[in-house]
XYZ file of C-alpha atoms in Angstrom:
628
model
C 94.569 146.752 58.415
C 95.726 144.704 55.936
C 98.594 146.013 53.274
C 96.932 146.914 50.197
C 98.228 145.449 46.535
C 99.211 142.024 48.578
C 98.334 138.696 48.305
C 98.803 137.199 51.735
C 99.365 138.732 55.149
C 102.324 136.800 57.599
C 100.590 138.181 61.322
C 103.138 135.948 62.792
C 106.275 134.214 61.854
C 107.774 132.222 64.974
C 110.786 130.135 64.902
C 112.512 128.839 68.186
C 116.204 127.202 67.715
C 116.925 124.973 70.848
C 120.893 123.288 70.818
C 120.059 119.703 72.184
C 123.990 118.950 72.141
C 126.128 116.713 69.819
C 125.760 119.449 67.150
C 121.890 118.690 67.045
C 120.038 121.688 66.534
C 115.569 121.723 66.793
C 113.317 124.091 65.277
C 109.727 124.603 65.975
C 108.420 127.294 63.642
C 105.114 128.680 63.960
C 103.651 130.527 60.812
C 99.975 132.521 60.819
C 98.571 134.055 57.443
C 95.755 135.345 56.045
C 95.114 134.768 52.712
C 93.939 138.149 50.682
C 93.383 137.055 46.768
C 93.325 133.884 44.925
C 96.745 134.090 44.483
C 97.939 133.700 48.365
C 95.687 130.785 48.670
C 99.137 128.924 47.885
C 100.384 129.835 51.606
C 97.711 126.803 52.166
C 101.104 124.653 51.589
C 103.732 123.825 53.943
C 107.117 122.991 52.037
C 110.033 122.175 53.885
C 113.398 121.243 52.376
C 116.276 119.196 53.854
C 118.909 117.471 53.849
C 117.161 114.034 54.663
C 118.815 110.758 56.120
C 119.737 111.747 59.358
C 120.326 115.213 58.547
C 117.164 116.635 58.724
C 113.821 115.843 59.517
C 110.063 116.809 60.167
C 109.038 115.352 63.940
C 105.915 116.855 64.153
C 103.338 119.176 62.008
C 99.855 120.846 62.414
C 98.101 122.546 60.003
C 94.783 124.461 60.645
C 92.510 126.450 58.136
C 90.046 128.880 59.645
C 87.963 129.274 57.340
C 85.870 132.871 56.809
C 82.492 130.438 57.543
C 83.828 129.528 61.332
C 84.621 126.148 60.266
C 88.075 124.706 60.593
C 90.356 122.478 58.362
C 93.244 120.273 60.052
C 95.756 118.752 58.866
C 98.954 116.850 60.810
C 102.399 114.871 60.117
C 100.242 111.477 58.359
C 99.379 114.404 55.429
C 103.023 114.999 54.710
C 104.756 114.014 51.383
C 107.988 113.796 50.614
C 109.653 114.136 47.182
C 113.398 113.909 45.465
C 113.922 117.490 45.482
C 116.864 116.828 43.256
C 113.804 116.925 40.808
C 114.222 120.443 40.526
C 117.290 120.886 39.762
C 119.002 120.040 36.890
C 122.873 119.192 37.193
C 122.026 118.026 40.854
C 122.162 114.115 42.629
C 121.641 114.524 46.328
C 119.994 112.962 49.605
C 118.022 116.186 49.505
C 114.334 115.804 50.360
C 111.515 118.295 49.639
C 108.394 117.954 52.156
C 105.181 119.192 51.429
C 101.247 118.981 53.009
C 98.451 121.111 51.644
C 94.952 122.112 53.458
C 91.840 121.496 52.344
C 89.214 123.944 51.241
C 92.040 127.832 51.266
C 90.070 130.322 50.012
C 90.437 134.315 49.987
C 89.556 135.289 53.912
C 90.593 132.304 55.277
C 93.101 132.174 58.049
C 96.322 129.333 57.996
C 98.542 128.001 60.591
C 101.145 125.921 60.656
C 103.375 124.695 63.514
C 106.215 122.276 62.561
C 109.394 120.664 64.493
C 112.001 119.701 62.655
C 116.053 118.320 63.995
C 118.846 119.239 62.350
C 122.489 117.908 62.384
C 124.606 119.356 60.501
C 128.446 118.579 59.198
C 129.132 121.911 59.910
C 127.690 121.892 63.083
C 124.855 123.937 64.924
C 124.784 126.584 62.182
C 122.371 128.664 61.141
C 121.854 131.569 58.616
C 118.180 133.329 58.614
C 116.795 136.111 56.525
C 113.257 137.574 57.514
C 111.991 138.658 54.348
C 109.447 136.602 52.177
C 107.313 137.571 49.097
C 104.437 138.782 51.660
C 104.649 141.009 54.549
C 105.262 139.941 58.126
C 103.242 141.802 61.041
C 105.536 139.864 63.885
C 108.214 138.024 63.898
C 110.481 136.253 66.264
C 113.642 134.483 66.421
C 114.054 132.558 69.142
C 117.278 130.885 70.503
C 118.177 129.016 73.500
C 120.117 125.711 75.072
C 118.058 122.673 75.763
C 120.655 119.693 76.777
C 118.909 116.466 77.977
C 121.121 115.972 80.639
C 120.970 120.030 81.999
C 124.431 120.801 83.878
C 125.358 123.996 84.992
C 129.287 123.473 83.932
C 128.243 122.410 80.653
C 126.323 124.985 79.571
C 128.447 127.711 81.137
C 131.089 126.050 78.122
C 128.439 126.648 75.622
C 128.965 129.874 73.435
C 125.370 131.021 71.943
C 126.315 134.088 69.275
C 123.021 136.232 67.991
C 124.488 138.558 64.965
C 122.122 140.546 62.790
C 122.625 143.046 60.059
C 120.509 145.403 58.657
C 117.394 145.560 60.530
C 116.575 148.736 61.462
C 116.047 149.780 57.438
C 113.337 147.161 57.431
C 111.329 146.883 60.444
C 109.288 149.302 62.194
C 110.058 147.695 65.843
C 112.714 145.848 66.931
C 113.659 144.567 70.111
C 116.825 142.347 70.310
C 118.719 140.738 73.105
C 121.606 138.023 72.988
C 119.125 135.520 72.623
C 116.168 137.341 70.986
C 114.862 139.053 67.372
C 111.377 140.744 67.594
C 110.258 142.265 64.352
C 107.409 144.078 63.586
C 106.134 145.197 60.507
C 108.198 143.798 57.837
C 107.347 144.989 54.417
C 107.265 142.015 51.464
C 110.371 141.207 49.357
C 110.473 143.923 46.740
C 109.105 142.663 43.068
C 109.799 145.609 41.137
C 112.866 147.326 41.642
C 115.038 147.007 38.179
C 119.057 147.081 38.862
C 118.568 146.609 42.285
C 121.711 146.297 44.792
C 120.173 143.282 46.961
C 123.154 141.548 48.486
C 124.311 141.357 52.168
C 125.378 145.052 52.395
C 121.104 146.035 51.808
C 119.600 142.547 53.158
C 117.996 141.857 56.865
C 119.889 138.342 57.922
C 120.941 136.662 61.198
C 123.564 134.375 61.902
C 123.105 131.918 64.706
C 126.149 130.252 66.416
C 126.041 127.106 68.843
C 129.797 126.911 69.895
C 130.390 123.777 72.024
C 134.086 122.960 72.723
C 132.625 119.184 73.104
C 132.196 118.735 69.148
C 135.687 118.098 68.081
C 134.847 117.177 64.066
C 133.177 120.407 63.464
C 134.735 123.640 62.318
C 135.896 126.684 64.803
C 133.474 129.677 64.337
C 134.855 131.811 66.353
C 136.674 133.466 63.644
C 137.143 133.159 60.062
C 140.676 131.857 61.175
C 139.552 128.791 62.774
C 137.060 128.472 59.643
C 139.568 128.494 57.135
C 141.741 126.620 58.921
C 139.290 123.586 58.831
C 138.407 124.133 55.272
C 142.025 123.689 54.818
C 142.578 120.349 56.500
C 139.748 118.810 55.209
C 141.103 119.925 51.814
C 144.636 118.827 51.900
C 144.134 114.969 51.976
C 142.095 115.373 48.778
C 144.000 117.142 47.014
C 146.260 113.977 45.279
C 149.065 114.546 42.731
C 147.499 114.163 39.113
C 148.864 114.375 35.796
C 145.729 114.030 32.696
C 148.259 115.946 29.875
C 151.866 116.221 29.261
C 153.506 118.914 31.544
C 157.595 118.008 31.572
C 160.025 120.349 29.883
C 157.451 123.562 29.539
C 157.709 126.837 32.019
C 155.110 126.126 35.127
C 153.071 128.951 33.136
C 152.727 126.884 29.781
C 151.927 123.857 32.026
C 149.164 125.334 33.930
C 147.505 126.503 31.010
C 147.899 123.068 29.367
C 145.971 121.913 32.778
C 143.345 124.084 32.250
C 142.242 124.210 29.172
C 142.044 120.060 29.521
C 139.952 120.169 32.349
C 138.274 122.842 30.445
C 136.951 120.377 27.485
C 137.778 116.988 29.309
C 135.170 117.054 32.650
C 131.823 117.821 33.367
C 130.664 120.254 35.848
C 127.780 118.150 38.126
C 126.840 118.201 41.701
C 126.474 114.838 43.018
C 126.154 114.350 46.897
C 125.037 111.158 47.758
C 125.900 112.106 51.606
C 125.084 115.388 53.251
C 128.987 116.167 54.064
C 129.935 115.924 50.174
C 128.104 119.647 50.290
C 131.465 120.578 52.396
C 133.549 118.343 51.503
C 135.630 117.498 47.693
C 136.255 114.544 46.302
C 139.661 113.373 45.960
C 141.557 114.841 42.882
C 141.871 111.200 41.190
C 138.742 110.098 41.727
C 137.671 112.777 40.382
C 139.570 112.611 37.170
C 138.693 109.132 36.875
C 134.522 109.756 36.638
C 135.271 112.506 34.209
C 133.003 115.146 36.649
C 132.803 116.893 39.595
C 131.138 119.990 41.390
C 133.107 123.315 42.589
C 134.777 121.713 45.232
C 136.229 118.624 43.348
C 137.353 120.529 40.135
C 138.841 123.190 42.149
C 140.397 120.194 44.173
C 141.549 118.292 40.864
C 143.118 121.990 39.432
C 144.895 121.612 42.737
C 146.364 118.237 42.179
C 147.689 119.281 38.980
C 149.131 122.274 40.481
C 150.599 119.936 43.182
C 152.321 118.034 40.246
C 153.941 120.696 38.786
C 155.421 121.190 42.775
C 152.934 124.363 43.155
C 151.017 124.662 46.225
C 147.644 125.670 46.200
C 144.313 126.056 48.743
C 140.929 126.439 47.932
C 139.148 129.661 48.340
C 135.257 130.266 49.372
C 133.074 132.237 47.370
C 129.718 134.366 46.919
C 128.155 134.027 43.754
C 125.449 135.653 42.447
C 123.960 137.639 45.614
C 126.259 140.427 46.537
C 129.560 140.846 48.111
C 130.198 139.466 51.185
C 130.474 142.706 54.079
C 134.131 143.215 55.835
C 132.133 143.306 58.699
C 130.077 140.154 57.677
C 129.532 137.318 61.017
C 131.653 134.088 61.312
C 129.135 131.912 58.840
C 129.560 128.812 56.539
C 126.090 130.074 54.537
C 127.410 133.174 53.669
C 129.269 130.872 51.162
C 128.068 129.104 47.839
C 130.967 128.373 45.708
C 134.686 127.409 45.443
C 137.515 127.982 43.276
C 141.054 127.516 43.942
C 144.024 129.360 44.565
C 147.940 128.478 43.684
C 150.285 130.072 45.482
C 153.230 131.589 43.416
C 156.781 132.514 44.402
C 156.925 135.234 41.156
C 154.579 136.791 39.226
C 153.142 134.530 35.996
C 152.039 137.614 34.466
C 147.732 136.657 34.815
C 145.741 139.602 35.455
C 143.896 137.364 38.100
C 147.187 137.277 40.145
C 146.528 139.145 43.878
C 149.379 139.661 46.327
C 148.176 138.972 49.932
C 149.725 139.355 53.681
C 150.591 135.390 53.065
C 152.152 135.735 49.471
C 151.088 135.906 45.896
C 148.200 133.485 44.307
C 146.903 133.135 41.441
C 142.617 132.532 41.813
C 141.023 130.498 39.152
C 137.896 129.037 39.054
C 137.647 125.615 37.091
C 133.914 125.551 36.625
C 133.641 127.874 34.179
C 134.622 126.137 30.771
C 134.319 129.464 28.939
C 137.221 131.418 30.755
C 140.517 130.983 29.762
C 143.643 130.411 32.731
C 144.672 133.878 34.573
C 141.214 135.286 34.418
C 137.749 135.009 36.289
C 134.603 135.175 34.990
C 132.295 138.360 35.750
C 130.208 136.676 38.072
C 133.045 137.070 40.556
C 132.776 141.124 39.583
C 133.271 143.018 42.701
C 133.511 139.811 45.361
C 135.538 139.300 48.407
C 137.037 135.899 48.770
C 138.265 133.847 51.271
C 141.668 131.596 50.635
C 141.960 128.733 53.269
C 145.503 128.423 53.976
C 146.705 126.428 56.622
C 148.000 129.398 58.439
C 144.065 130.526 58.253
C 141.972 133.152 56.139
C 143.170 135.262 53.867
C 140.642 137.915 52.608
C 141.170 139.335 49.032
C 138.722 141.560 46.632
C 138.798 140.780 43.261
C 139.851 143.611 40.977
C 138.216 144.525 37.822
C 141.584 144.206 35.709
C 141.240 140.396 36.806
C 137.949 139.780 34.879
C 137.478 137.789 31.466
C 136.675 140.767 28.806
C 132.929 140.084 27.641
C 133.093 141.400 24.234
C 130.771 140.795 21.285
C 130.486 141.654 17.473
C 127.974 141.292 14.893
C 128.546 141.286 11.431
C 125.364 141.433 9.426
C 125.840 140.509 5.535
C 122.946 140.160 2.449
C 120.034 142.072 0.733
C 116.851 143.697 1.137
C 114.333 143.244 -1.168
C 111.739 145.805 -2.480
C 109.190 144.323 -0.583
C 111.064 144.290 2.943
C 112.705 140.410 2.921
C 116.381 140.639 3.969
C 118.214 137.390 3.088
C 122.007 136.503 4.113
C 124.421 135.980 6.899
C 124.724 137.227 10.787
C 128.289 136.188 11.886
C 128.731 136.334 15.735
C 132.245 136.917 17.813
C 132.087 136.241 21.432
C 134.724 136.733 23.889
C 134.121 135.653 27.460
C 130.597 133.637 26.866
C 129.295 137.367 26.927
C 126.425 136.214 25.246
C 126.245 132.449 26.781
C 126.335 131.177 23.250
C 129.760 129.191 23.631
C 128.202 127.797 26.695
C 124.840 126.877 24.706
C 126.958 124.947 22.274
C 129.013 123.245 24.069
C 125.569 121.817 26.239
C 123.088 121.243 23.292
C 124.714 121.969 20.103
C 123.606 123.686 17.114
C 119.605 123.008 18.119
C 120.220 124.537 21.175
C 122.185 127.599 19.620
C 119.897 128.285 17.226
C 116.761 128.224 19.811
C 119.208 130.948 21.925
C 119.907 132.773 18.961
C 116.654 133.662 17.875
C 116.602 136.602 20.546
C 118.534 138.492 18.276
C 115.832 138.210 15.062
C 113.777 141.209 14.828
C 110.508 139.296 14.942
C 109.248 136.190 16.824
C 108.842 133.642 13.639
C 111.598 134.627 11.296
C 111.062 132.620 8.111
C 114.847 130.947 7.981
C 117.501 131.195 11.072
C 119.591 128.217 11.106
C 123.280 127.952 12.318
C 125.408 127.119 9.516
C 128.664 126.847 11.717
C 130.141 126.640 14.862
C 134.097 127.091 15.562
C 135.313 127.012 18.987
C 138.150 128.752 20.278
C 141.477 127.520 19.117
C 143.316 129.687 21.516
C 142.868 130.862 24.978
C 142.681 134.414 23.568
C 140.236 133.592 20.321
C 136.400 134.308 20.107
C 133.700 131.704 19.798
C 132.304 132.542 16.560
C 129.075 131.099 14.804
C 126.915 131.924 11.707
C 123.459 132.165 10.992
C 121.816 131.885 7.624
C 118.824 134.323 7.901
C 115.513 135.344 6.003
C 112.666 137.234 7.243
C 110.281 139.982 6.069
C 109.859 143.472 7.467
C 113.083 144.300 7.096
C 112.525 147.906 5.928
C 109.255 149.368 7.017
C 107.887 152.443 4.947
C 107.249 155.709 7.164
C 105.852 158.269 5.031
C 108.911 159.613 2.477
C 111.255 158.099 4.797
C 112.285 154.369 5.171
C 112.880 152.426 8.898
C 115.081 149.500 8.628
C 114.063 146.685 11.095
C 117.534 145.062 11.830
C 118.753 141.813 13.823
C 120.959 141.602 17.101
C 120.702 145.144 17.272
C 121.242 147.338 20.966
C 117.598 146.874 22.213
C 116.396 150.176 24.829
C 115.787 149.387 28.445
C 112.362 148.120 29.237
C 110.265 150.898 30.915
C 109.969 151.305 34.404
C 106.555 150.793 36.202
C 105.953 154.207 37.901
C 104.856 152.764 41.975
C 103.837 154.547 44.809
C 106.308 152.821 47.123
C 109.912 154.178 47.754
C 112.778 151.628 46.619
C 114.663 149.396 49.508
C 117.362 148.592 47.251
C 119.933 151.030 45.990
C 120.243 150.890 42.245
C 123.418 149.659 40.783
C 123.966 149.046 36.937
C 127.244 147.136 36.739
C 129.156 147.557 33.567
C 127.853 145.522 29.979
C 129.500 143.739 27.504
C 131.557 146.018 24.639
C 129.033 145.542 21.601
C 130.442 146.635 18.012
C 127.535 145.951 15.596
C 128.605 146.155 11.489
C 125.902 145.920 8.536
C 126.714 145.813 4.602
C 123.398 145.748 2.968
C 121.819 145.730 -0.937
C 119.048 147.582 -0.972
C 118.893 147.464 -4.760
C 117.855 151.852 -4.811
C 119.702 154.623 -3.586
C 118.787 155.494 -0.298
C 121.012 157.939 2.125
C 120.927 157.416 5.934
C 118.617 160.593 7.963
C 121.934 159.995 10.493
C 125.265 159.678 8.563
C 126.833 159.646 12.032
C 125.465 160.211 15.733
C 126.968 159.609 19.894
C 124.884 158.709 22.827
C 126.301 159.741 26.257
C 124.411 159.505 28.974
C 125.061 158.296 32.348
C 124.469 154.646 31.687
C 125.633 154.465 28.501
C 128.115 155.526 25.511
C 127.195 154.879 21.590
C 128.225 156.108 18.225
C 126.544 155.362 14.632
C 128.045 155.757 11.159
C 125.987 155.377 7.746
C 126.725 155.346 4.487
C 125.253 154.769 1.002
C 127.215 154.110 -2.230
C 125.347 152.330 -5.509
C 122.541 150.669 -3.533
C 124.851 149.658 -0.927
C 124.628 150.576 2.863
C 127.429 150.260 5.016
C 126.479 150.656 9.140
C 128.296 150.227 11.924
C 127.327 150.751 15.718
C 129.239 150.597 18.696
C 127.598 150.641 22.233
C 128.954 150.480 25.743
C 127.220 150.028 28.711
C 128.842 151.897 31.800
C 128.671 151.266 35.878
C 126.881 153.605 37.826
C 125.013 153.274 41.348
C 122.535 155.170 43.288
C 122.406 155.267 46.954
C 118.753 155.075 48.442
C 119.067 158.792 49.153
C 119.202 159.504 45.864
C 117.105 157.521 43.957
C 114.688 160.273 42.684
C 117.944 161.024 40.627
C 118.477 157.486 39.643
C 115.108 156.781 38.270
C 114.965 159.767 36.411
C 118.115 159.012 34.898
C 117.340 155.595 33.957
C 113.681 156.930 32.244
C 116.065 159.638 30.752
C 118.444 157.208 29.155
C 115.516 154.702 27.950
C 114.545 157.992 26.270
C 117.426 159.212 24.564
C 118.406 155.805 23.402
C 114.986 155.465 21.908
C 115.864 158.840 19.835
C 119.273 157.463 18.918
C 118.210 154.513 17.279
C 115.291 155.910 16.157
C 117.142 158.469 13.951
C 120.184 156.005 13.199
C 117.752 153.731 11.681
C 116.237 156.343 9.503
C 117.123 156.538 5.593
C 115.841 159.145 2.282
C 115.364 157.560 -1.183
C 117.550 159.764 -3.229
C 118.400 162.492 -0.768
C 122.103 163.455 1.053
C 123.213 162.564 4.799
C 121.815 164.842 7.072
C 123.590 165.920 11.125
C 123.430 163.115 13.294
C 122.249 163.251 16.849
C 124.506 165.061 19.155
């Protein structure tokens, strides 16, 4: 029977990898749904997206819709279309082609195949990195691999290393059957949709890495451990990696000097991804050139940070990355994919005193990522929270974990200033402090200006159409160290909202509580991991033109997410407030999560009390005991 709540049923997901030789790898993939509602009738699409030029490409398709009346739809490679995908994506120029053909006449009942063959070469060589789960649940599926040369010899193939590595499985799938050339899957559940703070990276994931080794393809990298990776990464590196010199560096320490580097490249280039051939997704652009167009992506600014470090006679490498979907496992396979970024790393003879200094097996370096214009020299951002990174040296990989102490401090305060009227309008000032683009603001500015600020900004007014929120300044950073600060000119009514005897005030950039959490009858996959938030101090000096004393003259929050404390005051129609909120790191393993979701409904709870009675003032009447 189907699975109920779905939109679309996968009852068989095929895909069979063949190695044809010179790194050329072919894929037919063989894909049966049934469409459920009127939202799976989009499975009635077939989008493919590759590399193009000689990369990638679609030999052959098939399409057929079954429809519930007996009669059948067909479709075949003449219907395909093919599309800049670069379209898509914003800071992104690449020979990158998105493929798409759509059946006539889906509707709910019907049943859609597709069966597709598509080559691949690429740079890296025959490479592959698979993960089972879609956003609709697979009865079967199969993953196929195998060695198809066109001139078959016995000797040659006997050379030919085929590795099959999976992780995770058996969490997922109700069957599996596995060889060293064979994934059989049944009963996959969907992608979970719903699962707030959920820990979804490799360590929870169902993946598997395919590996073609053929000692006959000298160009491309050795997978046979990260070594021989990093190694490669390193050579092709090196050459690129060209003495430059874009500020003043003689007669300063090497520290001074580095940061003079950075915070140039910092406010002089443009982060942008242009790849106008497949191997510039591997491979940097020379540090001059780079300097010269005023732009690069990760590779050439962490390539041009190099440069300058090679100028000042420091030696650097670059070091792989995995942003923004989980750690990479100490156990993880030999895979390019499990990569998406790069920063670089300068190797030091003594310490420069940076927190984001790690000593290693192969000496002490000193990681900093260039693309992040909002991070001063000797930190990271948080996005590299919790990651294990690889450093190509020429000797090979060297495996680090990034410590907390080595993160960029996100850090915000709000200073609210003005005067509420008797009928509820508060008019004045909201000045913002940001350390570490906590917010993104500093990022926001520096992109689109004060329009584009003040459009961000208006997540912090208390309703959706305030009547005046305009930024009246903007002052960058003058030091590594200093905020970003900005300030609004406000106005907007309901303000303070009449309860009975007792007054509510309605407040901007205030801690909001966590959204609820949809009560579902499934168990979680994903352990739940809240990592920690940005240190929030919130102050408030307001006219309220009567006296009025606060319900909560001072309160603390503890729970296990969080940590909060409230003071109030009232002097000659004056109110004085002040909030400080912290959000703290916790995780819960799958095992427990019956503890972790009633924690997180308990904490939406309490914090709803806290601000509930913080927010609370008498006309005419003394401070009462906060919440405890």
């Amino acid at each position: 029977m189907p699975p109920e709540g779905e939109d679309a049923w996968i009852l068989l997901d095929q895909t069979l990898v063949s190695y044809r030789g010179a790194g050329e790898l072919r894929k037919i993939h063989t894909r049966v749904v049934r469409v459920l509602t009127k939202q799976g009738r989009d499975e009635g699409t077939f989008l493919s997206r590759g590399f193009g030029k000689t990369v990638s490409k679609i030999q052959k398709l098939k399409g057929w819709n079954l429809r519930p009346d007996g009669s059948t739809r067909k479709i075949d490679r003449d219907d395909l279309v093919s599309i800049d995908a670069d379209a898509f994506a914003g800071r992104t120029v690449s020979t990158e082609v998105l493929s798409a053909a759509t059946l006539p006449d889906v509707e709910v009942g019907c049943i859609i195949a597709f069966e597709s063959q598509e080559t691949l070469k690429l740079p890296l060589g025959p490479v592959d990195l698979v993960f089972p789960l879609e956003s609709h649940p697979i009865r079967r599926y199969i993953l196929e691999v195998g060695v198809d040369l066109p001139f078959r010899t016995t000797s040659r193939e006997e050379l030919l290393s085929v590795r099959v590595d999976s992780r995770n499985l058996n969490a997922w799938a109700s069957v599996i059957r596995q060889s060293d050339r064979l994934v059989e899957l049944e009963d996959l559940p969907a992608l979970p949709k719903d699962e707030p703070w959920a820990a979804a990276g490799l360590e929870q994931v169902p993946f598997v890495s395919l590996r073609f080794q053929d000692p006959a393809l000298t160009v491309c990298p050795d997978l046979s451990n990260w070594d021989g990776y990093a190694k490669w990464i390193h050579q092709r590196y090196a050459p690129m990696i060209e003495k430059v010199q874009p500020v003043p560096m003689e007669g300063v320490s090497a520290r001074d000097a580095l940061v003079r580097l950075s915070q140039w490249m910092r406010t002089s280039l443009v982060y942008r991804m242009v790849y106008l051939s497949p191997e510039r997704g591997w491979i940097p652009e020379r540090s001059t050139e780079t300097l010269r167009r005023r732009y690069g992506d990760c590779k050439d600014l962490a390539t041009c940070l190099l440069g300058g470090a090679s100028a000042l006679r420091l030696d650097g490498s670059p070091v792989l990355a995995r942003l923004g979907q989980g750690r990479i496992p100490g156990d993880a396979p030999v895979n390019p994919f499990l990569f998406n970024h790069v920063i670089a790393a300068i190797r030091l003879d003594q310490s420069l005193g940076f927190p984001a200094e790690v000593q290693t097996p192969r000496g002490r370096f000193l990681l900093v990522d260039p693309t992040s214009r909002t991070t001063p020299l000797g930190w990271l951002p948080v996005g590299h929270r919790g990651a294990r990174l690889m450093i190509c040296t020429a000797e090979g990989a060297t495996w680090v974990e990034v410590p907390d102490s080595a993160l960029d401090r996100e850090r915000v305060e709000y200073h609210l200033e003005g005067q509420i009227s008797s009928e509820g309008v508060l008019t004045g000032t909201l000045r913002i402090l940001e350390s570490a683009d906590a917010l993104g603001l500093q990022s926001i500015a520096q992109a689109e200006g004060a329009k584009g600020l003040k459009q961000h900004s208006l997540r912090f007014a208390p309703q959706a159409l305030p009547a005046h929120w305009e930024v009246v300044s903007i002052r960058p950073p003058m030091q590594p160290e200093d905020p970003f600060e900005t300030i609004l000119k406000i106005e907007y009514s309901g303000a303070r909202i009449q309860k009975g005897g007792e007054w509510e005030l309605n407040l901007p950039a205030l801690v909001r509580p966590p959204a609820p959490l949809k009560r579902t009858k499934a168990k979680r996959r994903f352990p739940i991991e809240v990592p920690p938030g940005v240190d929030y101090h919130w102050t408030a000096s307001l006219k309220v033109g009567t006296e009025a004393s606060p319900v909560c003259a001072s309160g603390r929050l503890a729970t296990p997410l969080r940590e909060a404390t409230w003071k109030a005051s009232s002097q000659g129609g004056m109110l004085d407030l002040a909030l400080d909120h912290r959000q703290k790191p916790v995780r819960w393993e799958i095992k427990d999560q019956d503890a972790g979701l009633q924690a997180l409904r308990k904490d939406r709870s309490d914090c709803l009390r806290f601000l509930e009675e913080a927010l609370a003032f008498q006309p005419g009447q003394g401070p009462a005991t906060g919440h405890k």
